[in-house]
Amino acid sequence: MARIEERLVEMLEPAVAALGFELWGVEFVRAGKHSTLRVYIDHDNGISVDDCADVSHQVSALLDVEDPISSEYYLEVSSPGMERPFFSAAQMQDYLGETAAVELTMAQQNKRKFKGVIKAIDGDQVEFEVDGEPLKVSYSTVKKAHLVPQFN
């Protein structure tokens, strides 16, 4: 996670928790005047549009006061959804046996982008099964990862 995103998580987590939600993660996508700050929230009972509006109002006020981002940006608040992005190895723990799409910062075992079954989590280490073979990676080498929904 980039430093700005780490600072934003530290700043926003208490406000989101005070509203009764879990701050699942934060993404800041830089694109000049069209940059986007995405705030993902979660709750055991799911997330409604009203929940997103409430969190957006609270987070927007906090960002106006703290002003951690000097450039213009759009604020989006949403549920992680079915293809939920992962922001830490610990978040994958509840999804053992599920498939994730992963992009690494550099190739390991000749794989930089892959889909694999989440087999085990040990601290920062995540073990996947990719094409029937185990692949262990440090989460710090993960550029992006998200759940791949399975429909039966």
PDB file of C-alpha atoms in Angstrom:
ATOM      1  CA  MET A   1       0.000   0.000   0.000  1.00  0.00           C
ATOM      2  CA  ALA A   2       1.311   3.444  -0.918  1.00  0.00           C
ATOM      3  CA  ARG A   3       2.193   5.859   1.860  1.00  0.00           C
ATOM      4  CA  ILE A   4      -0.734   8.216   1.102  1.00  0.00           C
ATOM      5  CA  GLU A   5      -3.147   5.309   1.338  1.00  0.00           C
ATOM      6  CA  GLU A   6      -1.645   4.200   4.665  1.00  0.00           C
ATOM      7  CA  ARG A   7      -2.106   7.739   6.043  1.00  0.00           C
ATOM      8  CA  LEU A   8      -5.684   7.838   4.766  1.00  0.00           C
ATOM      9  CA  VAL A   9      -6.515   4.495   6.421  1.00  0.00           C
ATOM     10  CA  GLU A  10      -5.131   5.749   9.758  1.00  0.00           C
ATOM     11  CA  MET A  11      -7.129   8.972   9.426  1.00  0.00           C
ATOM     12  CA  LEU A  12     -10.429   7.517   8.191  1.00  0.00           C
ATOM     13  CA  GLU A  13     -10.674   4.236  10.134  1.00  0.00           C
ATOM     14  CA  PRO A  14     -11.926   5.758  13.421  1.00  0.00           C
ATOM     15  CA  ALA A  15     -14.617   7.812  11.638  1.00  0.00           C
ATOM     16  CA  VAL A  16     -15.842   4.826   9.619  1.00  0.00           C
ATOM     17  CA  ALA A  17     -15.830   2.591  12.722  1.00  0.00           C
ATOM     18  CA  ALA A  18     -17.790   5.227  14.673  1.00  0.00           C
ATOM     19  CA  LEU A  19     -20.555   4.852  12.069  1.00  0.00           C
ATOM     20  CA  GLY A  20     -20.561   1.080  12.659  1.00  0.00           C
ATOM     21  CA  PHE A  21     -18.694  -0.052   9.549  1.00  0.00           C
ATOM     22  CA  GLU A  22     -15.361  -1.688   8.807  1.00  0.00           C
ATOM     23  CA  LEU A  23     -12.948   0.255   6.631  1.00  0.00           C
ATOM     24  CA  TRP A  24     -12.074  -2.521   4.155  1.00  0.00           C
ATOM     25  CA  GLY A  25      -9.518  -0.461   2.245  1.00  0.00           C
ATOM     26  CA  VAL A  26      -8.567   2.721   0.437  1.00  0.00           C
ATOM     27  CA  GLU A  27      -7.321   3.281  -3.121  1.00  0.00           C
ATOM     28  CA  PHE A  28      -6.058   6.573  -4.486  1.00  0.00           C
ATOM     29  CA  VAL A  29      -5.909   6.513  -8.279  1.00  0.00           C
ATOM     30  CA  ARG A  30      -3.921   9.466  -9.596  1.00  0.00           C
ATOM     31  CA  ALA A  31      -5.131  10.930 -12.893  1.00  0.00           C
ATOM     32  CA  GLY A  32      -4.500  14.680 -12.789  1.00  0.00           C
ATOM     33  CA  LYS A  33      -7.751  16.572 -12.213  1.00  0.00           C
ATOM     34  CA  HIS A  34      -9.657  13.312 -12.493  1.00  0.00           C
ATOM     35  CA  SER A  35      -7.977  11.484  -9.595  1.00  0.00           C
ATOM     36  CA  THR A  36     -10.233   9.244  -7.515  1.00  0.00           C
ATOM     37  CA  LEU A  37     -10.181   8.336  -3.838  1.00  0.00           C
ATOM     38  CA  ARG A  38     -12.054   5.056  -3.340  1.00  0.00           C
ATOM     39  CA  VAL A  39     -13.079   4.135   0.180  1.00  0.00           C
ATOM     40  CA  TYR A  40     -14.378   0.582   0.625  1.00  0.00           C
ATOM     41  CA  ILE A  41     -16.586  -0.145   3.624  1.00  0.00           C
ATOM     42  CA  ASP A  42     -17.992  -3.439   4.844  1.00  0.00           C
ATOM     43  CA  HIS A  43     -20.525  -4.737   7.360  1.00  0.00           C
ATOM     44  CA  ASP A  44     -21.812  -8.182   8.313  1.00  0.00           C
ATOM     45  CA  ASN A  45     -25.302  -7.167   7.128  1.00  0.00           C
ATOM     46  CA  GLY A  46     -24.054  -5.782   3.806  1.00  0.00           C
ATOM     47  CA  ILE A  47     -23.821  -2.208   2.582  1.00  0.00           C
ATOM     48  CA  SER A  48     -26.668  -0.038   1.276  1.00  0.00           C
ATOM     49  CA  VAL A  49     -26.576   3.132  -0.802  1.00  0.00           C
ATOM     50  CA  ASP A  50     -27.626   5.064   2.333  1.00  0.00           C
ATOM     51  CA  ASP A  51     -24.666   3.571   4.226  1.00  0.00           C
ATOM     52  CA  CYS A  52     -22.318   4.792   1.497  1.00  0.00           C
ATOM     53  CA  ALA A  53     -23.906   8.260   1.596  1.00  0.00           C
ATOM     54  CA  ASP A  54     -23.533   8.470   5.397  1.00  0.00           C
ATOM     55  CA  VAL A  55     -19.874   7.431   5.264  1.00  0.00           C
ATOM     56  CA  SER A  56     -19.213   9.720   2.294  1.00  0.00           C
ATOM     57  CA  HIS A  57     -20.604  12.705   4.219  1.00  0.00           C
ATOM     58  CA  GLN A  58     -18.487  11.914   7.304  1.00  0.00           C
ATOM     59  CA  VAL A  59     -15.309  11.141   5.347  1.00  0.00           C
ATOM     60  CA  SER A  60     -15.709  14.208   3.135  1.00  0.00           C
ATOM     61  CA  ALA A  61     -15.958  16.484   6.173  1.00  0.00           C
ATOM     62  CA  LEU A  62     -12.869  14.889   7.722  1.00  0.00           C
ATOM     63  CA  LEU A  63     -10.892  15.193   4.471  1.00  0.00           C
ATOM     64  CA  ASP A  64     -11.893  18.866   4.168  1.00  0.00           C
ATOM     65  CA  VAL A  65     -10.495  19.562   7.644  1.00  0.00           C
ATOM     66  CA  GLU A  66      -7.333  17.419   7.430  1.00  0.00           C
ATOM     67  CA  ASP A  67      -6.661  18.101   3.698  1.00  0.00           C
ATOM     68  CA  PRO A  68      -4.257  15.139   3.173  1.00  0.00           C
ATOM     69  CA  ILE A  69      -4.487  15.279  -0.646  1.00  0.00           C
ATOM     70  CA  SER A  70      -3.333  18.523  -2.251  1.00  0.00           C
ATOM     71  CA  SER A  71      -4.714  17.837  -5.728  1.00  0.00           C
ATOM     72  CA  GLU A  72      -8.320  17.650  -6.922  1.00  0.00           C
ATOM     73  CA  TYR A  73     -10.042  14.269  -6.679  1.00  0.00           C
ATOM     74  CA  TYR A  74     -13.414  12.532  -6.679  1.00  0.00           C
ATOM     75  CA  LEU A  75     -14.512  10.655  -3.567  1.00  0.00           C
ATOM     76  CA  GLU A  76     -16.205   7.279  -4.055  1.00  0.00           C
ATOM     77  CA  VAL A  77     -17.525   5.206  -1.148  1.00  0.00           C
ATOM     78  CA  SER A  78     -18.685   1.671  -1.860  1.00  0.00           C
ATOM     79  CA  SER A  79     -18.903  -1.925  -0.733  1.00  0.00           C
ATOM     80  CA  PRO A  80     -15.989  -4.169  -1.722  1.00  0.00           C
ATOM     81  CA  GLY A  81     -18.556  -6.145  -3.746  1.00  0.00           C
ATOM     82  CA  MET A  82     -18.338  -9.679  -5.048  1.00  0.00           C
ATOM     83  CA  GLU A  83     -14.899  -9.115  -6.603  1.00  0.00           C
ATOM     84  CA  ARG A  84     -13.627  -7.574  -3.393  1.00  0.00           C
ATOM     85  CA  PRO A  85     -10.102  -6.221  -3.560  1.00  0.00           C
ATOM     86  CA  PHE A  86      -7.700  -7.397  -0.874  1.00  0.00           C
ATOM     87  CA  PHE A  87      -5.541  -4.880   0.950  1.00  0.00           C
ATOM     88  CA  SER A  88      -3.762  -7.303   3.311  1.00  0.00           C
ATOM     89  CA  ALA A  89      -2.988 -10.980   3.738  1.00  0.00           C
ATOM     90  CA  ALA A  90      -5.198 -11.047   6.851  1.00  0.00           C
ATOM     91  CA  GLN A  91      -8.260 -10.128   4.745  1.00  0.00           C
ATOM     92  CA  MET A  92      -7.740 -13.302   2.722  1.00  0.00           C
ATOM     93  CA  GLN A  93      -8.088 -15.501   5.819  1.00  0.00           C
ATOM     94  CA  ASP A  94     -11.889 -15.599   5.532  1.00  0.00           C
ATOM     95  CA  TYR A  95     -11.585 -16.677   1.883  1.00  0.00           C
ATOM     96  CA  LEU A  96      -9.468 -19.823   2.186  1.00  0.00           C
ATOM     97  CA  GLY A  97     -10.449 -22.215  -0.596  1.00  0.00           C
ATOM     98  CA  GLU A  98     -11.673 -19.355  -2.790  1.00  0.00           C
ATOM     99  CA  THR A  99      -9.993 -18.150  -5.991  1.00  0.00           C
ATOM    100  CA  ALA A 100      -8.151 -14.843  -6.203  1.00  0.00           C
ATOM    101  CA  ALA A 101      -6.738 -12.964  -9.181  1.00  0.00           C
ATOM    102  CA  VAL A 102      -3.308 -11.646  -8.243  1.00  0.00           C
ATOM    103  CA  GLU A 103      -0.776  -9.301  -9.825  1.00  0.00           C
ATOM    104  CA  LEU A 104       2.696  -9.226  -8.290  1.00  0.00           C
ATOM    105  CA  THR A 105       5.200  -6.382  -8.440  1.00  0.00           C
ATOM    106  CA  MET A 106       7.735  -8.855  -9.880  1.00  0.00           C
ATOM    107  CA  ALA A 107       7.446 -12.411 -11.167  1.00  0.00           C
ATOM    108  CA  GLN A 108       7.826 -15.386  -8.842  1.00  0.00           C
ATOM    109  CA  GLN A 109       8.143 -18.874 -10.332  1.00  0.00           C
ATOM    110  CA  ASN A 110       7.637 -17.211 -13.743  1.00  0.00           C
ATOM    111  CA  LYS A 111       4.268 -15.836 -12.653  1.00  0.00           C
ATOM    112  CA  ARG A 112       3.439 -12.154 -12.367  1.00  0.00           C
ATOM    113  CA  LYS A 113      -0.315 -12.351 -12.999  1.00  0.00           C
ATOM    114  CA  PHE A 114      -2.256 -15.427 -12.031  1.00  0.00           C
ATOM    115  CA  LYS A 115      -5.464 -16.856 -10.620  1.00  0.00           C
ATOM    116  CA  GLY A 116      -5.051 -19.244  -7.743  1.00  0.00           C
ATOM    117  CA  VAL A 117      -6.882 -20.838  -4.860  1.00  0.00           C
ATOM    118  CA  ILE A 118      -6.040 -19.268  -1.482  1.00  0.00           C
ATOM    119  CA  LYS A 119      -4.651 -22.227   0.502  1.00  0.00           C
ATOM    120  CA  ALA A 120      -3.024 -20.768   3.621  1.00  0.00           C
ATOM    121  CA  ILE A 121      -2.116 -17.518   5.353  1.00  0.00           C
ATOM    122  CA  ASP A 122       0.854 -17.256   7.719  1.00  0.00           C
ATOM    123  CA  GLY A 123       1.462 -13.667   8.758  1.00  0.00           C
ATOM    124  CA  ASP A 124       2.457 -11.827   5.566  1.00  0.00           C
ATOM    125  CA  GLN A 125       2.870 -15.085   3.610  1.00  0.00           C
ATOM    126  CA  VAL A 126       0.055 -16.293   1.357  1.00  0.00           C
ATOM    127  CA  GLU A 127       0.076 -19.717  -0.247  1.00  0.00           C
ATOM    128  CA  PHE A 128      -1.895 -20.189  -3.456  1.00  0.00           C
ATOM    129  CA  GLU A 129      -2.508 -23.240  -5.575  1.00  0.00           C
ATOM    130  CA  VAL A 130      -1.889 -22.264  -9.184  1.00  0.00           C
ATOM    131  CA  ASP A 131      -2.350 -24.864 -11.913  1.00  0.00           C
ATOM    132  CA  GLY A 132      -2.090 -27.619  -9.287  1.00  0.00           C
ATOM    133  CA  GLU A 133       1.217 -26.307  -7.899  1.00  0.00           C
ATOM    134  CA  PRO A 134       1.826 -24.384  -4.647  1.00  0.00           C
ATOM    135  CA  LEU A 135       2.997 -20.776  -4.930  1.00  0.00           C
ATOM    136  CA  LYS A 136       3.980 -18.912  -1.766  1.00  0.00           C
ATOM    137  CA  VAL A 137       4.251 -15.124  -1.914  1.00  0.00           C
ATOM    138  CA  SER A 138       4.872 -12.358   0.560  1.00  0.00           C
ATOM    139  CA  TYR A 139       1.881 -10.019   0.544  1.00  0.00           C
ATOM    140  CA  SER A 140       4.312  -7.093   0.294  1.00  0.00           C
ATOM    141  CA  THR A 141       5.011  -8.243  -3.299  1.00  0.00           C
ATOM    142  CA  VAL A 142       1.316  -8.119  -4.246  1.00  0.00           C
ATOM    143  CA  LYS A 143       0.478  -5.130  -6.439  1.00  0.00           C
ATOM    144  CA  LYS A 144      -3.238  -5.987  -6.707  1.00  0.00           C
ATOM    145  CA  ALA A 145      -5.424  -8.890  -5.644  1.00  0.00           C
ATOM    146  CA  HIS A 146      -9.148  -9.489  -5.707  1.00  0.00           C
ATOM    147  CA  LEU A 147     -11.613 -12.283  -5.159  1.00  0.00           C
ATOM    148  CA  VAL A 148     -12.890 -14.156  -8.210  1.00  0.00           C
ATOM    149  CA  PRO A 149     -16.541 -15.026  -7.575  1.00  0.00           C
ATOM    150  CA  GLN A 150     -17.521 -18.627  -8.306  1.00  0.00           C
ATOM    151  CA  PHE A 151     -21.041 -19.313  -9.516  1.00  0.00           C
ATOM    152  CA  ASN A 152     -22.285 -22.891  -9.176  1.00  0.00           C
TER     153      ASN A 152
END
